[in-house]
mmCIF file of C-alpha atoms and ligand atoms in Angstrom:
data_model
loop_
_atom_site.group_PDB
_atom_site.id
_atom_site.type_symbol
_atom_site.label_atom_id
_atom_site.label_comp_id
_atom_site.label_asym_id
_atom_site.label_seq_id
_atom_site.Cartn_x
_atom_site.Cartn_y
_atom_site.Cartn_z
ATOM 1 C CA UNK S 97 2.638 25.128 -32.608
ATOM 2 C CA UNK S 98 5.196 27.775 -33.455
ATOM 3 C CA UNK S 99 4.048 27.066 -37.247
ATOM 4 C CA UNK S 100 0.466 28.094 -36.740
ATOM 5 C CA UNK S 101 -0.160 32.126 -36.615
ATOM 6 C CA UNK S 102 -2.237 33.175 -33.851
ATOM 7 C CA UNK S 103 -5.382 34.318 -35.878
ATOM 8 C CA UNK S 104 -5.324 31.492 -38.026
ATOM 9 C CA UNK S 105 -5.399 29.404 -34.440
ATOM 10 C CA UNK S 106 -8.448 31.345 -33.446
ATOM 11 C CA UNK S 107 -10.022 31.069 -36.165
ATOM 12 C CA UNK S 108 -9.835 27.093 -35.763
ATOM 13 C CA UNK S 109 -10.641 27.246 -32.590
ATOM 14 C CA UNK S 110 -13.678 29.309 -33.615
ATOM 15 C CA UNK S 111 -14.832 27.168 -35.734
ATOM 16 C CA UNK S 112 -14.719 24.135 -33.818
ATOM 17 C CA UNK S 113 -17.202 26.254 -31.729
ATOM 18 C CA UNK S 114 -19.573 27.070 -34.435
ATOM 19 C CA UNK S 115 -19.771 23.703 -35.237
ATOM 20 C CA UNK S 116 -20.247 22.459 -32.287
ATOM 21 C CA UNK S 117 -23.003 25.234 -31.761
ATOM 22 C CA UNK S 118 -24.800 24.115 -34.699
ATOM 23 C CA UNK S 119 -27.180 21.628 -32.927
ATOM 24 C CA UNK S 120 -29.399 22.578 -29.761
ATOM 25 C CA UNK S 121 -28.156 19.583 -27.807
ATOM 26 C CA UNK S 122 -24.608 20.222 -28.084
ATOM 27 C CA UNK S 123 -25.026 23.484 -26.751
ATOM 28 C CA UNK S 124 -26.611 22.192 -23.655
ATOM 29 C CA UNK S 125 -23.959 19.664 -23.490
ATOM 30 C CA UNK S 126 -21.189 22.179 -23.749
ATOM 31 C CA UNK S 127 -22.615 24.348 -21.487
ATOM 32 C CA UNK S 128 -23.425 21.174 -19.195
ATOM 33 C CA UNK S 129 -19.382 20.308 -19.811
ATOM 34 C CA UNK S 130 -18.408 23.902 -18.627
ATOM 35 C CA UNK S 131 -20.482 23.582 -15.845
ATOM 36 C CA UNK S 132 -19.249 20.073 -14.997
ATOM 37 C CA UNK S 133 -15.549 21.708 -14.985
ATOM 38 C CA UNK S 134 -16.495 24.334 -12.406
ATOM 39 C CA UNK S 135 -17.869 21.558 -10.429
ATOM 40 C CA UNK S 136 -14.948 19.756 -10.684
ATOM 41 C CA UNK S 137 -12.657 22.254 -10.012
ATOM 42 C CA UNK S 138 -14.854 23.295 -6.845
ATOM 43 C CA UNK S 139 -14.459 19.566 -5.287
ATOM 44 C CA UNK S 140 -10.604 19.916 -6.392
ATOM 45 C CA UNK S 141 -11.001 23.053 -3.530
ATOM 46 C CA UNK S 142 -12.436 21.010 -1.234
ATOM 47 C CA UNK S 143 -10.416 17.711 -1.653
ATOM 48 C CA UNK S 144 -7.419 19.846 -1.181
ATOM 49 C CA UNK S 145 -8.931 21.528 2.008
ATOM 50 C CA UNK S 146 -9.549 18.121 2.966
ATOM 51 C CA UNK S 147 -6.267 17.131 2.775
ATOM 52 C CA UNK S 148 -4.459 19.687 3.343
ATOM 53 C CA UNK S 149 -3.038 20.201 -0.209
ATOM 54 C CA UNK S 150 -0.995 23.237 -1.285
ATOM 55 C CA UNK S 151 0.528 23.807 -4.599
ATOM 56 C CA UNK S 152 3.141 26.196 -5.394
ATOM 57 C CA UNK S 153 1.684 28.277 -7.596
ATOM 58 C CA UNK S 154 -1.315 28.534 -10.135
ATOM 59 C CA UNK S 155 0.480 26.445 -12.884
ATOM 60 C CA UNK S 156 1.183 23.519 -10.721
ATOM 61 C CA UNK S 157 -2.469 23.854 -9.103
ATOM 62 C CA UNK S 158 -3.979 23.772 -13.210
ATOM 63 C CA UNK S 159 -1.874 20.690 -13.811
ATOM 64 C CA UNK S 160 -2.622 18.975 -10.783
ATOM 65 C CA UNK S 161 -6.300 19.619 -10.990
ATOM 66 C CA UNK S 162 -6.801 18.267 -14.756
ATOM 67 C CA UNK S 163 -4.876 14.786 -12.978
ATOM 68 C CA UNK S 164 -7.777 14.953 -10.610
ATOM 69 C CA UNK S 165 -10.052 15.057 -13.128
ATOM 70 C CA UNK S 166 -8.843 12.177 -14.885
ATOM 71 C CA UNK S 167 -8.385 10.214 -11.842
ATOM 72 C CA UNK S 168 -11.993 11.234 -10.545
ATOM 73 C CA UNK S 169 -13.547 9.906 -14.087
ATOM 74 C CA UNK S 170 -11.393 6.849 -13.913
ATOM 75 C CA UNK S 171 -12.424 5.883 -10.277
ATOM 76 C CA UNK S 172 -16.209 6.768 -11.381
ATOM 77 C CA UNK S 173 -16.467 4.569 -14.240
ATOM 78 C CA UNK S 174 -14.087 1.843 -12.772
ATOM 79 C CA UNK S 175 -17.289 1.860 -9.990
ATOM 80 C CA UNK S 176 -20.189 2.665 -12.025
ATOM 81 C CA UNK S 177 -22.800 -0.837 -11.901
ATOM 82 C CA UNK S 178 -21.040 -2.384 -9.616
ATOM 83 C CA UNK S 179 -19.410 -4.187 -12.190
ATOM 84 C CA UNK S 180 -16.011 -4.912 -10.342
ATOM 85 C CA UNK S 181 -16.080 -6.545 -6.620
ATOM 86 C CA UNK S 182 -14.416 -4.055 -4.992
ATOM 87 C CA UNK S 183 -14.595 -0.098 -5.262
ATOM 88 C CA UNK S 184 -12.278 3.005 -5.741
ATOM 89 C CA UNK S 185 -12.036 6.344 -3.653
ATOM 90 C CA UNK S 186 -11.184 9.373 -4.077
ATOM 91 C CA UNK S 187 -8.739 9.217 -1.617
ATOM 92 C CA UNK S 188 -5.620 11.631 -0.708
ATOM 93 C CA UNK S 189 -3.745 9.793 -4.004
ATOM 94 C CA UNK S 190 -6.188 11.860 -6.992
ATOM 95 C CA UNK S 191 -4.428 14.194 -7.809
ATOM 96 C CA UNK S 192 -0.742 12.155 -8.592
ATOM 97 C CA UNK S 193 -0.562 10.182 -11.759
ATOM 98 C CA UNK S 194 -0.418 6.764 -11.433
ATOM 99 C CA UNK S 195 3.635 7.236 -12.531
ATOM 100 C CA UNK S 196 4.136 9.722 -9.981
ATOM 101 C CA UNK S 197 1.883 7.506 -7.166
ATOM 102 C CA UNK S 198 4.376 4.613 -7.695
ATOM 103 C CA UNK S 199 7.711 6.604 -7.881
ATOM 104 C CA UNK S 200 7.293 8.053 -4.155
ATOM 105 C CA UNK S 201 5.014 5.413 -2.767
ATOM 106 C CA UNK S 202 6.323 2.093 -3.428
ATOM 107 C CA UNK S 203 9.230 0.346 -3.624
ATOM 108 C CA UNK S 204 12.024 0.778 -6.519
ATOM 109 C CA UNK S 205 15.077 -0.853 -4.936
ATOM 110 C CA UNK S 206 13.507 -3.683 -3.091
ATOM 111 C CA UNK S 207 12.213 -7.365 -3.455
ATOM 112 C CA UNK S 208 15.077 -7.875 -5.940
ATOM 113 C CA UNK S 209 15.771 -11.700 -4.335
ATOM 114 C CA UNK S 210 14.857 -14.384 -6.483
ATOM 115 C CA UNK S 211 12.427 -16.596 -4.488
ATOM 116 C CA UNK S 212 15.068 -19.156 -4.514
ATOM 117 C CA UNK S 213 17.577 -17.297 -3.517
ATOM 118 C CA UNK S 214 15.578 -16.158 0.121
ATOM 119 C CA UNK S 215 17.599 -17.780 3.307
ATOM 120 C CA UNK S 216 14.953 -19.649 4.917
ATOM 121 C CA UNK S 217 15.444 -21.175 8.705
ATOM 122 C CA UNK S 218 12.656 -23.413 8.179
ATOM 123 C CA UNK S 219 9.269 -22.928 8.688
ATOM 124 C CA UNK S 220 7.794 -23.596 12.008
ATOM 125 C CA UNK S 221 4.007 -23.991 10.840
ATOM 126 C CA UNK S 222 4.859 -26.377 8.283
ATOM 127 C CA UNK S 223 3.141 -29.481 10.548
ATOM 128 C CA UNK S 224 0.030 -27.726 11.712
ATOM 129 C CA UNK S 225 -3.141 -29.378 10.097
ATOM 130 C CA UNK S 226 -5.401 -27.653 7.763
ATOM 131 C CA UNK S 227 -8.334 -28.525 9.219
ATOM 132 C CA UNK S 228 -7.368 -27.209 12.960
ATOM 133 C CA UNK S 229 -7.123 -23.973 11.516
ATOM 134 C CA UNK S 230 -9.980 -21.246 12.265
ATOM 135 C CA UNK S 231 -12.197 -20.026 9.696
ATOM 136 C CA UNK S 232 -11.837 -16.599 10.143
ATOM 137 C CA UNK S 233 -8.708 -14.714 12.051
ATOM 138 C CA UNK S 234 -8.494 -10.992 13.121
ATOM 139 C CA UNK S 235 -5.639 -10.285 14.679
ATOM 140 C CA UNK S 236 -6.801 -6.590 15.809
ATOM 141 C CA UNK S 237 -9.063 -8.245 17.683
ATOM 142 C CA UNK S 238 -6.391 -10.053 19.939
ATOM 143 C CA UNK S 239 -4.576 -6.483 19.867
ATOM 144 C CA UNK S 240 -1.857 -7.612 18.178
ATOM 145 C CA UNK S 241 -2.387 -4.789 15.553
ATOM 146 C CA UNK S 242 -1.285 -1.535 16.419
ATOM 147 C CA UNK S 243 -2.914 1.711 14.845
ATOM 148 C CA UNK S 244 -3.122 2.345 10.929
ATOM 149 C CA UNK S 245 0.673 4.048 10.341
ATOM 150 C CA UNK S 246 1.517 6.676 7.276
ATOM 151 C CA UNK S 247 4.500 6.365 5.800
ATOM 152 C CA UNK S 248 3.825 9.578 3.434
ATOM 153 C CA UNK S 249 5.994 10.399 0.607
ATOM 154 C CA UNK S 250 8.906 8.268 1.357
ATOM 155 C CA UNK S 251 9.130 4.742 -0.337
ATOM 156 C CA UNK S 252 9.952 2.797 3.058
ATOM 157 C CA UNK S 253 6.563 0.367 2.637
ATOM 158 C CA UNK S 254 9.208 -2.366 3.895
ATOM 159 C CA UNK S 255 10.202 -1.227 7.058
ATOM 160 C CA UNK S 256 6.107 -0.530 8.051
ATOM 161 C CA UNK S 257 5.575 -4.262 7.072
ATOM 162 C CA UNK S 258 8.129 -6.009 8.904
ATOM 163 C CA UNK S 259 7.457 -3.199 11.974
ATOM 164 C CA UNK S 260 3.962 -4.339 11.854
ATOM 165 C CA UNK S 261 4.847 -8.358 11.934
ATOM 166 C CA UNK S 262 7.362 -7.981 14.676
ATOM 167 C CA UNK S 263 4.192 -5.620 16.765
ATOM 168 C CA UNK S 264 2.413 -8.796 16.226
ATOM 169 C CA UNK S 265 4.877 -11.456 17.293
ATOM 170 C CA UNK S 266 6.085 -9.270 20.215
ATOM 171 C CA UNK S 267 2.789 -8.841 21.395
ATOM 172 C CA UNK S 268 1.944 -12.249 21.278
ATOM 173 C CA UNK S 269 4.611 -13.799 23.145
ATOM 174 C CA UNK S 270 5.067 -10.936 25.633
ATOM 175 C CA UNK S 271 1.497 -10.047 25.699
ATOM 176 C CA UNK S 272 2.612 -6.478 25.442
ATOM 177 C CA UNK S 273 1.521 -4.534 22.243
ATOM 178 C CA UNK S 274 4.335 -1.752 21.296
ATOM 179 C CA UNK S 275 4.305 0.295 18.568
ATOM 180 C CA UNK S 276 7.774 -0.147 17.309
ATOM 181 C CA UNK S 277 10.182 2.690 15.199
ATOM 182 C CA UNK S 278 10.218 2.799 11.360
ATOM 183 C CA UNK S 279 12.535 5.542 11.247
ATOM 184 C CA UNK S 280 15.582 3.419 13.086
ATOM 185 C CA UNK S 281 15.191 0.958 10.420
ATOM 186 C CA UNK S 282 14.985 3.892 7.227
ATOM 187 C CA UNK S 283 17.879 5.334 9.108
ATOM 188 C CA UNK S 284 20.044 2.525 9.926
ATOM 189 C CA UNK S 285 19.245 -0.256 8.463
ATOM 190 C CA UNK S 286 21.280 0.917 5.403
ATOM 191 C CA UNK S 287 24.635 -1.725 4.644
ATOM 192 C CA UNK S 288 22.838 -4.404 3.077
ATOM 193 C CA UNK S 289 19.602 -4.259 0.733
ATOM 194 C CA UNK S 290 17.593 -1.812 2.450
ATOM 195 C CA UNK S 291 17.461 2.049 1.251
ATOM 196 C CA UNK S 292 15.328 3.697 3.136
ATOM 197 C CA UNK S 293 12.965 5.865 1.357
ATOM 198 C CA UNK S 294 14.053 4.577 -1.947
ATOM 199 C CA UNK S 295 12.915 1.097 -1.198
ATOM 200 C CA UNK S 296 14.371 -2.262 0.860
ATOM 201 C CA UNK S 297 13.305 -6.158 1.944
ATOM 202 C CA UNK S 298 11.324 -7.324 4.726
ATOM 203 C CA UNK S 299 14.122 -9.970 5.047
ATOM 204 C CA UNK S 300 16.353 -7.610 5.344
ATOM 205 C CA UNK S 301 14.975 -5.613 8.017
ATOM 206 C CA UNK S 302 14.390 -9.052 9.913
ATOM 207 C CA UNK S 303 18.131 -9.353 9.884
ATOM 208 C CA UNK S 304 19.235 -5.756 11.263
ATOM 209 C CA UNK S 305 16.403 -6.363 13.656
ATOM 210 C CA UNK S 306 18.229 -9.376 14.766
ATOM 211 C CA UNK S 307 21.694 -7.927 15.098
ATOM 212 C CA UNK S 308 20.802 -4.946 16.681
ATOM 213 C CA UNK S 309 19.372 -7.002 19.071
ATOM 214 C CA UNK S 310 16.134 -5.237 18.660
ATOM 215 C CA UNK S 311 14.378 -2.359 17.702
ATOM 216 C CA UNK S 312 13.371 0.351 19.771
ATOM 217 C CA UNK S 313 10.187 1.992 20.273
ATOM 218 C CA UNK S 314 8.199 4.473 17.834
ATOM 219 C CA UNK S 315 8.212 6.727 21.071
ATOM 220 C CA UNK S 316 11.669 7.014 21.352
ATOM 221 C CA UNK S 317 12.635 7.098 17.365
ATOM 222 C CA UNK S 318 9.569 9.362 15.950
ATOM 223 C CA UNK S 319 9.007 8.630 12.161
ATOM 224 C CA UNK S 320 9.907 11.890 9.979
ATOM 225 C CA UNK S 321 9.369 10.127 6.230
ATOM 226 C CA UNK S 322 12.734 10.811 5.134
ATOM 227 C CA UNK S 323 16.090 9.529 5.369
ATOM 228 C CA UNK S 324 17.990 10.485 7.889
ATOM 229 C CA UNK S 325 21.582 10.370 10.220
ATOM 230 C CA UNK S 326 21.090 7.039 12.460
ATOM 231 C CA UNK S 327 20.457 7.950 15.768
ATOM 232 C CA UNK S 328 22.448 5.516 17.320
ATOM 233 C CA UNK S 329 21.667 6.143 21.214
ATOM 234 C CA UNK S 330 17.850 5.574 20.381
ATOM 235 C CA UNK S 331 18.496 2.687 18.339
ATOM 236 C CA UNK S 332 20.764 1.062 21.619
ATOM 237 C CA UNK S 333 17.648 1.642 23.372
ATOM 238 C CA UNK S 334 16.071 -1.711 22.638
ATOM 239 C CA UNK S 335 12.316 -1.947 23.142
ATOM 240 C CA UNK S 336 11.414 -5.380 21.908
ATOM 241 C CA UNK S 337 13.553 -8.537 19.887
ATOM 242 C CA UNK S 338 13.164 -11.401 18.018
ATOM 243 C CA UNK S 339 14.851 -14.543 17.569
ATOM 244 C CA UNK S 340 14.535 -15.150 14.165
ATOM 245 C CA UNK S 341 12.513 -14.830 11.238
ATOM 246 C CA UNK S 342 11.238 -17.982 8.046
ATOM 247 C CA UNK S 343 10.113 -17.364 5.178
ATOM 248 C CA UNK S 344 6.375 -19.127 3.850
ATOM 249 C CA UNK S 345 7.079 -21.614 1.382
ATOM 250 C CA UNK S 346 6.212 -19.457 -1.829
ATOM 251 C CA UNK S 347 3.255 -19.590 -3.982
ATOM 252 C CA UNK S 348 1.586 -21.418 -1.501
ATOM 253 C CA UNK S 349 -1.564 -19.464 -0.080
ATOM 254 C CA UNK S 350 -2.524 -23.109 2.244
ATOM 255 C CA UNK S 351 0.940 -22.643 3.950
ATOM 256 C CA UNK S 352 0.288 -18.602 3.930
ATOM 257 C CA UNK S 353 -2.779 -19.611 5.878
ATOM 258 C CA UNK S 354 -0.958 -21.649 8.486
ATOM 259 C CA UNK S 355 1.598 -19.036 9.206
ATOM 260 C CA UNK S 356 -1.495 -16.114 9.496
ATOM 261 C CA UNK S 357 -3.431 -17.862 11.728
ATOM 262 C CA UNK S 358 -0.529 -18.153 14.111
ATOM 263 C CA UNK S 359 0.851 -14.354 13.987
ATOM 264 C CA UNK S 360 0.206 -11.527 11.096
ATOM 265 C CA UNK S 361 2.619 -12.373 8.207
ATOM 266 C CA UNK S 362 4.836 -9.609 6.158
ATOM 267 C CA UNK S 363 3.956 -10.129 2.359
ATOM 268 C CA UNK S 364 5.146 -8.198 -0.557
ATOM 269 C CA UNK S 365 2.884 -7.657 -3.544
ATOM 270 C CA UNK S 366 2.441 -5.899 -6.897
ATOM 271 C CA UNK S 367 0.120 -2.324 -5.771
ATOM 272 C CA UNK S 368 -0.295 -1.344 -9.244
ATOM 273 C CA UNK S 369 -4.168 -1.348 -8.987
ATOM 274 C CA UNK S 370 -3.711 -0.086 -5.068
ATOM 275 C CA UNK S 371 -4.032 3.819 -5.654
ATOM 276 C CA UNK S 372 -7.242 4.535 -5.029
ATOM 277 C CA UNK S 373 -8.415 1.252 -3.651
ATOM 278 C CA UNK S 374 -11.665 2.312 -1.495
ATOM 279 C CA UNK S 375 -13.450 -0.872 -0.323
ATOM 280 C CA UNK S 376 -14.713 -4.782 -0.801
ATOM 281 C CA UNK S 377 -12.452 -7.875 -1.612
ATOM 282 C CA UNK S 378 -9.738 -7.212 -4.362
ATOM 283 C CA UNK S 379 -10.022 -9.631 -6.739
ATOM 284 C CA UNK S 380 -9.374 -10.007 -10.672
ATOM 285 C CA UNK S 381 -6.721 -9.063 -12.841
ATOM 286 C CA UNK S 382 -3.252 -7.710 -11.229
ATOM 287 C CA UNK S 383 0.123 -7.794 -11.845
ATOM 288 C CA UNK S 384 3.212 -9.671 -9.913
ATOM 289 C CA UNK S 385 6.114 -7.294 -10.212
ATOM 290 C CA UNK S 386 6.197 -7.178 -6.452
ATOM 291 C CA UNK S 387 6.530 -3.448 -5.113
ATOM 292 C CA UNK S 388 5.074 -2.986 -2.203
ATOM 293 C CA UNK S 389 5.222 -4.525 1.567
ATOM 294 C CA UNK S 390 1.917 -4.451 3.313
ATOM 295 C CA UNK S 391 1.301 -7.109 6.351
ATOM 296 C CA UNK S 392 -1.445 -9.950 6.252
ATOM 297 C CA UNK S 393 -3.190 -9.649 9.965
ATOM 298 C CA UNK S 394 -5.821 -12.324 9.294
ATOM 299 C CA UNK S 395 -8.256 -13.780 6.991
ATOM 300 C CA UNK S 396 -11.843 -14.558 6.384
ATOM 301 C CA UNK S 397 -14.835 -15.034 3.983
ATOM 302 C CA UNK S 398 -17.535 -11.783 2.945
ATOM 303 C CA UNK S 399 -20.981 -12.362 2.891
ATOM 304 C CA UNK S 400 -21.143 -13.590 -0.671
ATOM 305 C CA UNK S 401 -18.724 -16.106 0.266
ATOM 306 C CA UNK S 402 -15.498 -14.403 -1.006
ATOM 307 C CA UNK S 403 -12.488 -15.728 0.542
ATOM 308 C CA UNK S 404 -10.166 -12.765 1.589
ATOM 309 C CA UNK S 405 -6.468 -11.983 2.992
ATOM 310 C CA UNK S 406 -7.034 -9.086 5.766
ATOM 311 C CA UNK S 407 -4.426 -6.576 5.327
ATOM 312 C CA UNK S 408 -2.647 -3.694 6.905
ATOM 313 C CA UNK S 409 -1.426 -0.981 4.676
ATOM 314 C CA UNK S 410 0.634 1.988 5.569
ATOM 315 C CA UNK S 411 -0.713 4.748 3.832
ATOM 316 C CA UNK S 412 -3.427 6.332 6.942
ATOM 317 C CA UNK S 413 -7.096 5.755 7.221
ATOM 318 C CA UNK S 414 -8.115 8.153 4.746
ATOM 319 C CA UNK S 415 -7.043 5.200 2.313
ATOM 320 C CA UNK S 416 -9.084 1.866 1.687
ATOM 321 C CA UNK S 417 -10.994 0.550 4.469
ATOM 322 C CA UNK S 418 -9.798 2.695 7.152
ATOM 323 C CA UNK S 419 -6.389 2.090 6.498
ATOM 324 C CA UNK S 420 -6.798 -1.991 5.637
ATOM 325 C CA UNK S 421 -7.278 -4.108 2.874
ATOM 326 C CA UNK S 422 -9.249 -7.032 1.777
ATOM 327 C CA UNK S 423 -7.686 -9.158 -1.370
ATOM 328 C CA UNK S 424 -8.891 -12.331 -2.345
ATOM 329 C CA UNK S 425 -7.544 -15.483 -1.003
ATOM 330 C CA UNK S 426 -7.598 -18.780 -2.611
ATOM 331 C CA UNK S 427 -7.327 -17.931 -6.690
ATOM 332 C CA UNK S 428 -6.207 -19.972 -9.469
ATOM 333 C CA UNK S 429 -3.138 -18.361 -9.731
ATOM 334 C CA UNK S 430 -0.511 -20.072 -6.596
ATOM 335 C CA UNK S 431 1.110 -16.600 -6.904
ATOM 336 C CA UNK S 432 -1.715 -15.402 -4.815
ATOM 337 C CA UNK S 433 -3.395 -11.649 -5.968
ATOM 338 C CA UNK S 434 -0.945 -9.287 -6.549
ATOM 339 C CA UNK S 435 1.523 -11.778 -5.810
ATOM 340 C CA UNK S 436 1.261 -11.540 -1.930
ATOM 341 C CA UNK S 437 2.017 -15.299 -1.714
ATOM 342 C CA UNK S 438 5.141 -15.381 -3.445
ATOM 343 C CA UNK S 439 7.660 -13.525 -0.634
ATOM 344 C CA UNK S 440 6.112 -13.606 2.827
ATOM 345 C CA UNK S 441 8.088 -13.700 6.115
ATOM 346 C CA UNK S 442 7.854 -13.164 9.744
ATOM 347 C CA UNK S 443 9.842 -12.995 12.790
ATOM 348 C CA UNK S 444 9.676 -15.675 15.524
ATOM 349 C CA UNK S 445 10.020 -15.133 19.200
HETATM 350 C C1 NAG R 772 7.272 -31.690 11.011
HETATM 351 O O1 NAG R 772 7.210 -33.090 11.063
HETATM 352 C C2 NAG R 772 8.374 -33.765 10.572
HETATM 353 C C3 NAG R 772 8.092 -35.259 10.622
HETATM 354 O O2 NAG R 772 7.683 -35.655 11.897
HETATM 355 C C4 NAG R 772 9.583 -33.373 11.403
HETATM 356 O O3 NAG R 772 10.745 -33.987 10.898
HETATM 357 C C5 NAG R 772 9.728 -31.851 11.358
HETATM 358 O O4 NAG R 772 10.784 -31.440 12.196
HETATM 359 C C6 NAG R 772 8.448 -31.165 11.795
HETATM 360 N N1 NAG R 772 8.587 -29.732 11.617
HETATM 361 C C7 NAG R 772 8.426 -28.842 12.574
HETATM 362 C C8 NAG R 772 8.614 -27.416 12.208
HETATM 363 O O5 NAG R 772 8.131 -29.130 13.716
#
């Protein structure tokens, strides 16, 4: 740019205007464009008031608005004629680039085993029948499920999944639902694979789990979303255990079904197309670089008929369907969508 003199500039720029001034419609549509900007910067105010947004200063505000601009016309036409089975949001994820959405919100470090490599101890739902199994499970509804959790900016998606399978297991065979601490497991759960905010294994949490001889409770070790000094008196301070954990056989979504419909299931996936996810059954193209650790809680069919995996996210109820997920179960591909069938895992009791 340094080339260009700043008249001659102008005077391009000028004439790109006269030009574009030359016909009576494109004036209307530049001035409807103009107008469309401060309409778009005016629902950047109020997304940010709705979110509680702040920006440093003006510059990072200008950036960060032309992102939510982008992301706004991408989640329009993604959902204009219903064209796709599922919708978009604009959720509290439009104004971060898809780059920057994936560096602080999933995981980097983790899901590194090779499938062959994971140390299963069996799998204890490997005899129940097919056709015993319910059509539809909901796990909430047996409150086994505790509230939707937010893991904000911190990359420790592994530690909500495996918190939220143990909830479910513990609540199951103690018929007492606790909501169980994140932050011991970012903060001390850090010789083998896991990394706290930069990423970890459900697996791997299993196992501290298991040689702590628990975990305590979210009460007593608050979640901050970053990594921290273990707190080792609150971590001695067990509030529930397990005995164990298995992993699914992989790429199997029948034997993924088994394990769900006996307690909710940690499975990792790929959340490439999860930013702005706002509704309906995922289904379609995805990828299976596995980044993410949600947990499956049940399963079902929608009213067309859709077979879907019910799923608890960590990312609050201003994202998806307050806070959960529907993807579709049963596809062509046995690496399930997004991959969720090639990794899961869950405690036993
Ligand atoms: C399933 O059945 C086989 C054959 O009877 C048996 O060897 C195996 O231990 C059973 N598995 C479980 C988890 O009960």
């Amino acid at each position: 740019m340094g080339a260009i003199s700043k008249p001659l500039l102008l005077a391009i720029l000028c004439c790109i205007v006269c030009l574009y001034s030359s016909s009576g419609g494109a004036i209307v549509a530049a001035a409807r464009e103009l107008g469309g900007d401060a309409a778009m910067a005016a629902r950047h105010e109020r997304w940010m008031a709705q979110h509680g947004r702040v920006y440093k200063d003006a510059a990072e505000k200008a950036r960060r608005l032309e992102v939510f601009k982008a992301n706004v016309a991408f989640i329009e036409s993604f959902n204009a004629g219903g064209k796709n089975r599922y919708w978009l949001g604009v959720n509290q994820f439009a104004d971060l680039t898809s780059e920057e959405f994936k560096a602080t919100m999933t995981n980097n470090k983790g899901f590194s085993t090779p499938n062959g490599a994971r140390v299963s101890t069996g799998f204890k739902y490997e005899n129940v029948s097919a056709d015993a199994l319910p059509a539809s499970v909901d796990w909430r509804t047996k409150g086994a499920v505790t509230p939707i959790k937010d893991q904000g900016q911190c990359g420790c998606c592994w530690a909500f999944s495996a918190v939220a399978a143990m909830e479910g297991i513990v609540k199951l065979s103690t018929g007492k639902l606790i909501s169980l601490s994140e932050q011991e497991l970012v903060d001390c759960d850090v010789d083998g694979n896991d990394h706290g905010c930069e990423g970890g294994e459900m697996d791997g949490a299993f196992q501290f789990i298991l040689s702590n001889g628990g975990l305590t409770a979210e009460a007593n070790y608050p979640y901050t979303a970053e990594d921290g000094q273990c707190k080792t008196t609150a971590a001695a301070s067990v509030a529930a255990s397990i005995r164990g954990y298995e992993d699914v056989p992989a790429n199997d979504e029948p034997s993924l079904m088994k394990a769900v419909a006996g307690q909710p299931v940690s499975v990792a996936v790929d959340a490439s197309k999860f930013q702005f996810y706002g509704g309906g059954v995922m289904a379609g193209e995805c990828g299976t670089s596995l980044d993410h650790g949600v947990t499956v809680i049940g399963y079902g069919a929608a009213s067309d008929g859709t077979k879907y995996w019910l799923v608890k996210n960590s990312w609050g109820t201003t994202w998806g369907e307050a806070g959960y997920l529907r993807m579709e179960k049963d596809i062509d591909d046995k690496r399930g969508m997004c991959g969720l069938a090639m990794q899961p895992s869950y405690p036993t009791a």
